Coordinates of C-alpha atoms and ligand atoms in Angstrom, one line a residue:
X8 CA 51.4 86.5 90.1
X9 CA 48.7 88.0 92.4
X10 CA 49.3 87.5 96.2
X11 CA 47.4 85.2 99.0
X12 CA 48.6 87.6 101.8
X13 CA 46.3 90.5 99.8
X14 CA 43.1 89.1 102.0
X15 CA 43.8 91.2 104.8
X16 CA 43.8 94.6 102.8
X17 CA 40.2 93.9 103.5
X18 CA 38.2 96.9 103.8
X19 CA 40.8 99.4 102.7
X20 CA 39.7 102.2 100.3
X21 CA 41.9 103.2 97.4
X22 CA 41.9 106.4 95.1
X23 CA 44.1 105.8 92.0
X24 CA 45.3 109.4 89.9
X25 CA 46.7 107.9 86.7
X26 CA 48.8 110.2 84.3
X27 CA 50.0 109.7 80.8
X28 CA 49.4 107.3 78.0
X29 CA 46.7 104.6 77.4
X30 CA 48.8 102.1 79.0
X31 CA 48.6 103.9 82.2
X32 CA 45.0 103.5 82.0
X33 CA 45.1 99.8 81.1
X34 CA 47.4 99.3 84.3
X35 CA 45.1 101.5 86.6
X36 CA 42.3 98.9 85.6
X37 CA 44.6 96.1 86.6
X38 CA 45.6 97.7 90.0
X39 CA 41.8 98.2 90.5
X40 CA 40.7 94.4 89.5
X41 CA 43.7 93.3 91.7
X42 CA 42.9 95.7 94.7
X43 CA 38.8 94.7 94.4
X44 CA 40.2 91.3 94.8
X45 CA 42.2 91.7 97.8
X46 CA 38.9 92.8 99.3
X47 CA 39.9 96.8 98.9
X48 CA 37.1 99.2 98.0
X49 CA 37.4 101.9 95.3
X50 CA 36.5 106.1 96.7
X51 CA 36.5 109.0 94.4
X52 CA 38.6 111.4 96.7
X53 CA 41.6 111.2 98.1
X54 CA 40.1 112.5 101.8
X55 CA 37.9 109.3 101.5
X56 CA 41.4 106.9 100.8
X57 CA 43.3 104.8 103.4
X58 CA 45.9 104.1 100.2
X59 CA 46.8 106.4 97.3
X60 CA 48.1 105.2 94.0
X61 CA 49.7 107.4 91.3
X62 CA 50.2 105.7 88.2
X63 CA 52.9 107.7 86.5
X64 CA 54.4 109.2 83.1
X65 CA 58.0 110.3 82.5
X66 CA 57.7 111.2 78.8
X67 CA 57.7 114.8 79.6
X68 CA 59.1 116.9 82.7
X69 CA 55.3 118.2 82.8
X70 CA 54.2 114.9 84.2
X71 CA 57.4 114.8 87.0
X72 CA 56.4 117.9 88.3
X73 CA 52.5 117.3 88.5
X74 CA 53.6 114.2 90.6
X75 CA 55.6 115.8 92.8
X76 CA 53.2 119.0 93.3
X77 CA 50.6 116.5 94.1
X78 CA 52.4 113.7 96.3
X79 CA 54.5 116.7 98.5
X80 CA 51.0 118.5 99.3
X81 CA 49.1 115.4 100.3
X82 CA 51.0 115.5 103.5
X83 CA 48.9 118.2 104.8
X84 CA 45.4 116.0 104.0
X85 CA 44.4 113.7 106.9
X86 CA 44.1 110.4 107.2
X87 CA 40.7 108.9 106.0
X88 CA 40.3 106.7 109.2
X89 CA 41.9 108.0 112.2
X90 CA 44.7 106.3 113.8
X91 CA 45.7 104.6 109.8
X92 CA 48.2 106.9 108.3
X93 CA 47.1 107.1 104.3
X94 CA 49.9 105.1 102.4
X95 CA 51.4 106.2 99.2
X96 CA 52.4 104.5 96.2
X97 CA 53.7 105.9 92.5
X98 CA 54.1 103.4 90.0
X99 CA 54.4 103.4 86.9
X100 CA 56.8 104.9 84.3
X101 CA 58.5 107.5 87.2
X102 CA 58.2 104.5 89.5
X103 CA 60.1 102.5 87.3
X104 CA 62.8 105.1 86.0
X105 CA 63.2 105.9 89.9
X106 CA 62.9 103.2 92.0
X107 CA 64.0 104.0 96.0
X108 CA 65.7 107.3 94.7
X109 CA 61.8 108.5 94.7
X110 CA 61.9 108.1 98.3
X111 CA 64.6 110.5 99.2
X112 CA 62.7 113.6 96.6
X113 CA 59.3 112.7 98.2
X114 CA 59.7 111.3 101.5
X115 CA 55.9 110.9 102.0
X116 CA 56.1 108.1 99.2
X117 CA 55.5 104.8 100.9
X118 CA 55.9 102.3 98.2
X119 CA 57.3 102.6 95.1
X120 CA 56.7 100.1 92.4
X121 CA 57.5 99.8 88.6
X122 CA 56.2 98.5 85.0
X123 CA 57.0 95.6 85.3
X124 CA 55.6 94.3 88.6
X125 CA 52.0 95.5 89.4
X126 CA 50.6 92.2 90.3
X127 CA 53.0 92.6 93.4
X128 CA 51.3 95.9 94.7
X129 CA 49.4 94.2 97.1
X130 CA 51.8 92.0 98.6
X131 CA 53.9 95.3 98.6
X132 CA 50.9 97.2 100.2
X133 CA 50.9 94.1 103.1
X134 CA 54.8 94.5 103.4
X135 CA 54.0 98.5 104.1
X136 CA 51.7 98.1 107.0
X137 CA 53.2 94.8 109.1
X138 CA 56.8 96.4 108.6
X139 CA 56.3 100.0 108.7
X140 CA 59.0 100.7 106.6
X141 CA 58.9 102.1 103.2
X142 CA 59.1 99.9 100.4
X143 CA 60.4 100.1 96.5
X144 CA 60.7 97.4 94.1
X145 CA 61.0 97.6 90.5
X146 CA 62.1 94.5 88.1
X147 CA 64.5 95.1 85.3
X148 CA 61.7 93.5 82.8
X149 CA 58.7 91.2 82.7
X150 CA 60.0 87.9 81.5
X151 CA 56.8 87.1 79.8
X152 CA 53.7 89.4 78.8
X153 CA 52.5 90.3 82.3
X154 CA 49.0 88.3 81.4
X155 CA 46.3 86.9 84.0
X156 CA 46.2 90.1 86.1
X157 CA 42.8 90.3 86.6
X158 CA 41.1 94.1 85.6
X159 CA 38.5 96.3 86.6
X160 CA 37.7 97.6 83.3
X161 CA 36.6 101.9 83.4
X162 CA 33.7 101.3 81.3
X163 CA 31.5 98.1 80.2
X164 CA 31.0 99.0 76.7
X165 CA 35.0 99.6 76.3
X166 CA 38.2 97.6 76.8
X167 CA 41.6 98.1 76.1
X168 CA 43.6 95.0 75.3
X169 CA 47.3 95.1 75.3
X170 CA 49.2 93.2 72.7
X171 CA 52.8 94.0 73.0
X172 CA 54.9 96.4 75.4
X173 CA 58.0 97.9 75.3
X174 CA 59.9 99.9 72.2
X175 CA 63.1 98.9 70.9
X176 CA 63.4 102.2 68.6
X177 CA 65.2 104.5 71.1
X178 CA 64.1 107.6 69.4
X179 CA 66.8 110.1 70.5
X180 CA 64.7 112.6 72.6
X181 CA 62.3 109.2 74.4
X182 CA 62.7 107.8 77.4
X183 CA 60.1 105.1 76.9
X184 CA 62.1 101.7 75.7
X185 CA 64.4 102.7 79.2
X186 CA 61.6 102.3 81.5
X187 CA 59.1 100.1 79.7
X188 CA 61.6 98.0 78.4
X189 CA 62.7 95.9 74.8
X190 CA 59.4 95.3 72.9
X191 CA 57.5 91.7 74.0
X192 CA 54.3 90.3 72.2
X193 CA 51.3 88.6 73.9
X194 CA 51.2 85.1 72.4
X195 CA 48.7 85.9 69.8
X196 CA 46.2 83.0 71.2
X197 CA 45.9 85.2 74.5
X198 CA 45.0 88.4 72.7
X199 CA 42.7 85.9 70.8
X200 CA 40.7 84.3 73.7
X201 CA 40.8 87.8 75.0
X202 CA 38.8 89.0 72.2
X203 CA 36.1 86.4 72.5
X204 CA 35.7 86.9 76.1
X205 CA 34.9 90.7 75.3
X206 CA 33.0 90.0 72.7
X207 CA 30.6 87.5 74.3
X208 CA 30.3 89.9 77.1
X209 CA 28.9 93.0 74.7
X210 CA 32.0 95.0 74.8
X211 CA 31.2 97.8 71.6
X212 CA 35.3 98.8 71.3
X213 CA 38.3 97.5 71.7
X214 CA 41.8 99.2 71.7
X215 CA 44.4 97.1 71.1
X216 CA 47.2 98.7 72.9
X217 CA 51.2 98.6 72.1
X218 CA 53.8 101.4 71.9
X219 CA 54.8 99.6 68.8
X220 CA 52.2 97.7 67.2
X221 CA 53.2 97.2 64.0
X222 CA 55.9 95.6 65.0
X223 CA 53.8 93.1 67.3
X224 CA 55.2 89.3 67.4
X225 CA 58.6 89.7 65.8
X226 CA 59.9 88.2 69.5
X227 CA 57.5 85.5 69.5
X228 CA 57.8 81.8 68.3
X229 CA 56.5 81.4 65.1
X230 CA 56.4 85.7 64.4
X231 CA 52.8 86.0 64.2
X232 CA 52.0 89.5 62.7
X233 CA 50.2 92.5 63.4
X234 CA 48.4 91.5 60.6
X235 CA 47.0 88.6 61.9
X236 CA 45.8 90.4 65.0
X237 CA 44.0 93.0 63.0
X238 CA 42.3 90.2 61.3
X239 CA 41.0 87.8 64.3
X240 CA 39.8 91.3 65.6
X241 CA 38.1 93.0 62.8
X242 CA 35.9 89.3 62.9
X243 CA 35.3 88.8 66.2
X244 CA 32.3 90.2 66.9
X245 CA 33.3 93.9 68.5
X246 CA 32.0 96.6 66.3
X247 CA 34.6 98.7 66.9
X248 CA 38.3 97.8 66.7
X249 CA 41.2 101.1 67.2
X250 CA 44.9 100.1 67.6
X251 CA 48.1 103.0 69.2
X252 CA 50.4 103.2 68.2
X253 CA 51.9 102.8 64.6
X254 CA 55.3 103.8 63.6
X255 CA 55.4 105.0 60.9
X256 CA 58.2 103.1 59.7
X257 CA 56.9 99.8 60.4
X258 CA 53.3 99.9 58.7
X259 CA 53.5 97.6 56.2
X260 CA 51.0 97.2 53.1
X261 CA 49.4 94.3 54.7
X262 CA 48.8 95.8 58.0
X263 CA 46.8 98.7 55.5
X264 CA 44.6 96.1 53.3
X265 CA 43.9 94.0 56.9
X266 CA 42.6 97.9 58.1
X267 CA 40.4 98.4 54.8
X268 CA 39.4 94.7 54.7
X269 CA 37.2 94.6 58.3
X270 CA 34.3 97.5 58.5
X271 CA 34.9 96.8 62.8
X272 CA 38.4 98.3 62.1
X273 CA 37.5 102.3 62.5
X274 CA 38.9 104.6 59.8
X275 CA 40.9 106.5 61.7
X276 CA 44.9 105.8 62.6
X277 CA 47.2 107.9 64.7
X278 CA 50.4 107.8 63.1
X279 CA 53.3 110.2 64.6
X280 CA 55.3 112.4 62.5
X281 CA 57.4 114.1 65.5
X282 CA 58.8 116.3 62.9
X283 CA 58.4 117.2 59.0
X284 CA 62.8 117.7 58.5
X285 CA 64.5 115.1 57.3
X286 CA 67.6 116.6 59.1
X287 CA 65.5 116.6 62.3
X288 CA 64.1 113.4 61.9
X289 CA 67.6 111.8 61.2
X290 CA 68.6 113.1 64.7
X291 CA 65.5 111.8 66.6
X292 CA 66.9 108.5 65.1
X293 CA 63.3 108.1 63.7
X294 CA 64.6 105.8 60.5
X295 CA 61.8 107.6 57.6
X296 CA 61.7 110.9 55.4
X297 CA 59.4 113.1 55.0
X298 CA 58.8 111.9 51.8
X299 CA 58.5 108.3 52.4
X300 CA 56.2 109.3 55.6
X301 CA 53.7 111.0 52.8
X302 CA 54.1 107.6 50.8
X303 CA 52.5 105.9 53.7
X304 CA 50.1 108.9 53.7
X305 CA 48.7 108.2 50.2
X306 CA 48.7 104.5 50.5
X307 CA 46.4 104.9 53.5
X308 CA 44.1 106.9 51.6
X309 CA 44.4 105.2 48.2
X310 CA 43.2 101.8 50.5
X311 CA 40.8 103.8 53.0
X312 CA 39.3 106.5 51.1
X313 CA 38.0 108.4 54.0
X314 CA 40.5 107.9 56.5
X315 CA 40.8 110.1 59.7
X316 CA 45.0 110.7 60.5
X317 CA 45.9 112.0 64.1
X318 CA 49.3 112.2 64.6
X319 CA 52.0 113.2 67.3
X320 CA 54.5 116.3 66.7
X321 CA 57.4 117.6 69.1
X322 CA 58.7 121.4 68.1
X323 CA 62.1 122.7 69.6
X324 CA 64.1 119.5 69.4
X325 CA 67.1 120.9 70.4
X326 CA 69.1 122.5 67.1
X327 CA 65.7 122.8 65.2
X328 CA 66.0 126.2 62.8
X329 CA 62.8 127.8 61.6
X330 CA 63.7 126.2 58.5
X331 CA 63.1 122.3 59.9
X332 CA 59.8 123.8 61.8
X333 CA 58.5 125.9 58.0
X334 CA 59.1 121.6 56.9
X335 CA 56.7 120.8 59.5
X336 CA 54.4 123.3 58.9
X337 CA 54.2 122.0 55.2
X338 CA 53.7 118.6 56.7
X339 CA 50.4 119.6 58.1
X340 CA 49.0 121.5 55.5
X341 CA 49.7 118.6 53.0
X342 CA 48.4 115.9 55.2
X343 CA 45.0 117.4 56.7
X344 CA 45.3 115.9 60.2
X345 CA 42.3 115.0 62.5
X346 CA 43.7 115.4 65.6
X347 CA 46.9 116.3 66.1
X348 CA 49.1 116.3 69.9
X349 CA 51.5 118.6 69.8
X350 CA 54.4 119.0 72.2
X351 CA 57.3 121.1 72.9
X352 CA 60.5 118.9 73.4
X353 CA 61.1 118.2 76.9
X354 CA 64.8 117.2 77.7
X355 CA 65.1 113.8 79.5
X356 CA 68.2 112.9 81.2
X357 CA 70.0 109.6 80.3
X358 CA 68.4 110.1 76.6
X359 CA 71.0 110.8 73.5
X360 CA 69.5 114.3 73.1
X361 CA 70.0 115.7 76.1
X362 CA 73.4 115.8 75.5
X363 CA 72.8 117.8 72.7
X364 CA 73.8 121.5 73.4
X365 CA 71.0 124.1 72.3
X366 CA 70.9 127.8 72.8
X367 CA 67.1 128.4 70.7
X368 CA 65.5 130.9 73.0
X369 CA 62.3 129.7 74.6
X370 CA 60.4 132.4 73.0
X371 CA 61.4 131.4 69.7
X372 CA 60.3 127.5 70.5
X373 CA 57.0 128.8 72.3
X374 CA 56.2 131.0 69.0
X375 CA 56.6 128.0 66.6
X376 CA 54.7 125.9 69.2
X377 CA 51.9 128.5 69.0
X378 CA 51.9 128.8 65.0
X379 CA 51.8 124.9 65.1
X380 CA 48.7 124.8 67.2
X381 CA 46.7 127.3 65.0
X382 CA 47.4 125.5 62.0
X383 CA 46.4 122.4 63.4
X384 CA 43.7 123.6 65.0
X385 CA 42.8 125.1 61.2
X386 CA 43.3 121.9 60.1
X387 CA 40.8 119.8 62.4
X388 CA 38.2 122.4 61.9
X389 CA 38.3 121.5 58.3
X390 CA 38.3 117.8 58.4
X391 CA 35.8 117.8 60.9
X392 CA 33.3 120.5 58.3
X393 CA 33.6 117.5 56.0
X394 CA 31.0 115.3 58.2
X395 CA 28.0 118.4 57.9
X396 CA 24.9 116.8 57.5
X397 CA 26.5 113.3 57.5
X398 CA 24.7 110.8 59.6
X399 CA 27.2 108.9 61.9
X400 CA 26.9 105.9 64.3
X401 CA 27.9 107.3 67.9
X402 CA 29.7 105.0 70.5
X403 CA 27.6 107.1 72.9
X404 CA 29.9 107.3 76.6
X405 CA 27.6 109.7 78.5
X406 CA 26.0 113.1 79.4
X407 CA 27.5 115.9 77.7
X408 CA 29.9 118.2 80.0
X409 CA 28.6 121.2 78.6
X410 CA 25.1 120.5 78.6
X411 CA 22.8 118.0 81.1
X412 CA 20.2 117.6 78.0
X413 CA 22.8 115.7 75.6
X414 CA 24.9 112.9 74.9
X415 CA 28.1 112.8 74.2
X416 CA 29.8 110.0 72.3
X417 CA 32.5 108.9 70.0
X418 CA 32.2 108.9 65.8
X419 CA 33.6 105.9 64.1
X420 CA 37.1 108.4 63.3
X421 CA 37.2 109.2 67.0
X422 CA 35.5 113.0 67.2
X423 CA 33.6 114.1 69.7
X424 CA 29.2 114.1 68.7
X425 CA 27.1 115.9 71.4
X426 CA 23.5 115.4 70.7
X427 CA 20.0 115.9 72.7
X428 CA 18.7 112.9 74.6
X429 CA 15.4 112.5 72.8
X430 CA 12.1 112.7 74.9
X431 CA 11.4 109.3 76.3
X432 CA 15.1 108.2 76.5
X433 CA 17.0 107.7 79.5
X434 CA 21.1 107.7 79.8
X435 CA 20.4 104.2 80.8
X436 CA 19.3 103.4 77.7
X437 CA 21.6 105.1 75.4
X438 CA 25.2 104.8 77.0
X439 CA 27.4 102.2 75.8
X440 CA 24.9 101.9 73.0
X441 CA 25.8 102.8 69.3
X442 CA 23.5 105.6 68.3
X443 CA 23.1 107.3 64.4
X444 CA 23.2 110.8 64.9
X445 CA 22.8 113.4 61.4
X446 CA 25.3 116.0 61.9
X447 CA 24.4 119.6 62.2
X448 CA 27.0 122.0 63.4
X449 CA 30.7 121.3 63.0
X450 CA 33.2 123.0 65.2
X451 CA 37.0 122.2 66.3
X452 CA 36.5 120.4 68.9
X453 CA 32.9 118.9 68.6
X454 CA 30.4 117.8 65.9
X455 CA 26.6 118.3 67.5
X456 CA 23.6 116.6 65.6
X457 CA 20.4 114.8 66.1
X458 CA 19.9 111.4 67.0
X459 CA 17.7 110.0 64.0
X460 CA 16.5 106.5 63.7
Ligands
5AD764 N1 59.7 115.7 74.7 C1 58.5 116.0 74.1 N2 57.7 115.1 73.6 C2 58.0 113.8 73.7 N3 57.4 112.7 73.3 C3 58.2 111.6 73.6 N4 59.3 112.1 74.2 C4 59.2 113.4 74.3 C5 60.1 114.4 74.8 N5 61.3 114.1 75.4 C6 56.1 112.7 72.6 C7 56.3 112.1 71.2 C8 55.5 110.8 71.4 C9 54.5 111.1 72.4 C10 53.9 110.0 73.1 O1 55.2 112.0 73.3 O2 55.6 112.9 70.3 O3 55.0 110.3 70.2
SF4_765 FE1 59.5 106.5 72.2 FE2 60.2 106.3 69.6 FE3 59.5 104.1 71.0 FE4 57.6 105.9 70.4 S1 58.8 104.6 68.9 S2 58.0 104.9 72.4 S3 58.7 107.8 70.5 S4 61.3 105.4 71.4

């Protein structure tokens, strides 16, 4: 898939700006592998950059309009090397949904590329500079699990390993299974040599990565299960196994007892409820009740006692009273949510609910988005008071933000542990490491403690 002609990008520098979901982060570490092999060299600005790369996400307008702020005012930055105008590319979901059309709204775009076909960048980069014209080429899909791409992973101690892609759900408000395409597995013997490739090398965590997952292999020969992935990777070796996303109306029982069967599989599972109306949720075409969504709920925590639930939530879908948001509301309080990402629906064109006709006043969907927030943010204060004076193993990722003197890490349900770096330790010696730290102050957004032996 990669390209021969990439050799004489040699000595280019890219800066990559990636947006969105966690499979825009696992395809900015495959244009980065496939860029270091075409002799390119990474920079950290985009001053320093002969080529910039925007890896995009059209979930939400938010996300169009941070591209376009940013790609429109790079115009007025110069050229890293004189006499080598800095080529753009946007790829990506916006890349994808887009195609030329980009060209004409941003003009300064010099490549546009899609999902589907990032092992052609470079060859589309080389195309740029011996033709001088502007280039755009998406695919309508992959026609196997884009596989072999080689990566440039962010971190050592952390990999993300993609297992399916795709949605085939077309949830009424999403745009996703429209640019990323019908859902297609990685042969399950991939995802399994994978995993013993990481875990000889000393990878801590893995992420297996899917916009579907529980509904991994049912395209494949033979319909190998989620299942079956959970359980090669909960004995491979990795501590640390986490898997987005679940729907909730594909997590079957055996997907739960594979999750309480393997300690490497971490307690915590983000499951999105988008909305706690059954009304609502029958328009978002989201195929489960409220009712049935708090079955899975208590089978989770009947098989995983102390399980962490992080979940996804969208307020003002259009026609939504204060009736469906009070259901919502109720949702939270009843379920006790770790983490919680909550949106305010964001109409999509060529989606089934943008043709839905909605006169709720802003104010009114900004209030309930604000009530939402405080009552989840309620909520994660609580859950995370429940780990005071508990002593938890920290995937520790580096020097704390807020303070030079500590750590900062990961806890096995995915909160955030600051903690001193002890006398005699160095960050060399403690990132990518997992570390026990005894908890001593719980807040929303952090847990702090002490790093005990
Ligand atoms: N508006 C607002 N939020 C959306 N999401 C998906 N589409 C939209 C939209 N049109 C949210 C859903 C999904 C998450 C990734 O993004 O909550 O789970
Ligand atoms: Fe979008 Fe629904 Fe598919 Fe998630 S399940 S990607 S929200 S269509």
């Amino acid at each position: 898939m990669t390209d021969s002609n990439a050799r004489t990008l040699e000595g280019l520098t890219y800066f990559q700006r990636t947006f969105g979901c966690q499979m825009n982060e696992n395809d900015a570490e495959r244009v980065a592998g496939l860029l270091d092999m075409a002799g390119c060299l990474p920079v950290s600005t985009l001053e320093e950059a002969d080529i910039a790369i925007y890896l995009t996400c059209c979930v939400r307008e938010a996300a169009d309009i941070r591209l376009m702020g940013q790609v429109a005012s790079m115009k007025n930055i110069p050229p890293a090397h004189k006499g080598l105008p800095r080529i753009v590319a946007v790829g990506g979901c916006i890349g994808q949904r887009d195609g030329a059309r980009l060209q004409e709204t941003l003009p300064n775009v010099d490549i546009v590329f899609g999902t589907h076909n990032i092992g052609h960048l470079p060859s589309l980069i080389q195309q740029r500079i011996s033709s001088g014209m502007a280039v755009a080429e998406t695919l309508e899909s992959s026609e196997e699990f884009v596989k072999g791409l080689p990566e440039r992973r962010a971190t050592s101690w952390h990999a993300w390993v993609p297992i399916m892609t795709g949605c085939n759900n077309f949830c009424t408000y999403c745009i996703v299974p429209y640019v990323r395409g019908r859902e297609t597995s990685r042969p399950l013997e991939d995802i399994e040599n994978e995993l013993d490739h990481l875990a000889a090398e000393g990878v801590q965590e893995v992420t297996l990565l899917g916009q579907n997952v529980n509904s991994y292999g049912r395209d494949l020969y033979g319909r190998p299960r989620f299942k079956e992935v959970l359980d090669y990777a909960g004995s491979c070796g990795i501590p640390r196994i986490r898997f987005v996303t679940s729907h909730p109306k594909d997590l079957s029982t055996e997907t739960i007892a594979a999750m309480a069967a393997h300690e490497a599989i971490m307690p915590q599972l983000h499951l999105p409820l988008q909305s706690g109306s059954d009304r609502i949720l029958a328009e978002m075409h989201r195929v489960y009740t409220v009712e049935k969504y708090l079955e899975t709920v208590h089978m989770l925590r009947e098989a995983i006692p102390d399980i962490s639930l992080s979940t996804d939530i969208i307020v003002g879908f259009p026609g939504e009273t204060e009736e469906d948001f009070q259901g919502t509301l109720k949702v939270v309080r009843e379920v006790g949510y770790g983490q919680a990402f909550t949106f305010i629906y964001s109409k999509r064109e060529g989606t089934p609910a943008a043709e839905i006709v909605d006169t709720t006043p802003a104010e009114v969907i900004q209030d309930r988005f604000d009530r939402l927030v405080e009552l989840v943010q309620e909520s994660v204060h609580r859950e995370n008071e429940k780990e005071l004076n508990k002593t938890l193993p920290v995937l520790v990722e580096g020097v704390s933000k807020r303070d030079a003197h500590m750590f900062s890490g990961k806890s096995p349900k995915n909160q955030t542990v600051h903690a001193p770096i002890p006398a005699g330790l160095t960050m060399d010696d403690l990132v990518g490491t997992i570390q026990n730290v005894r908890i001593d102050v719980t807040k929303t957004w952090y847990l702090q403690g002490t790093l005990v032996e």
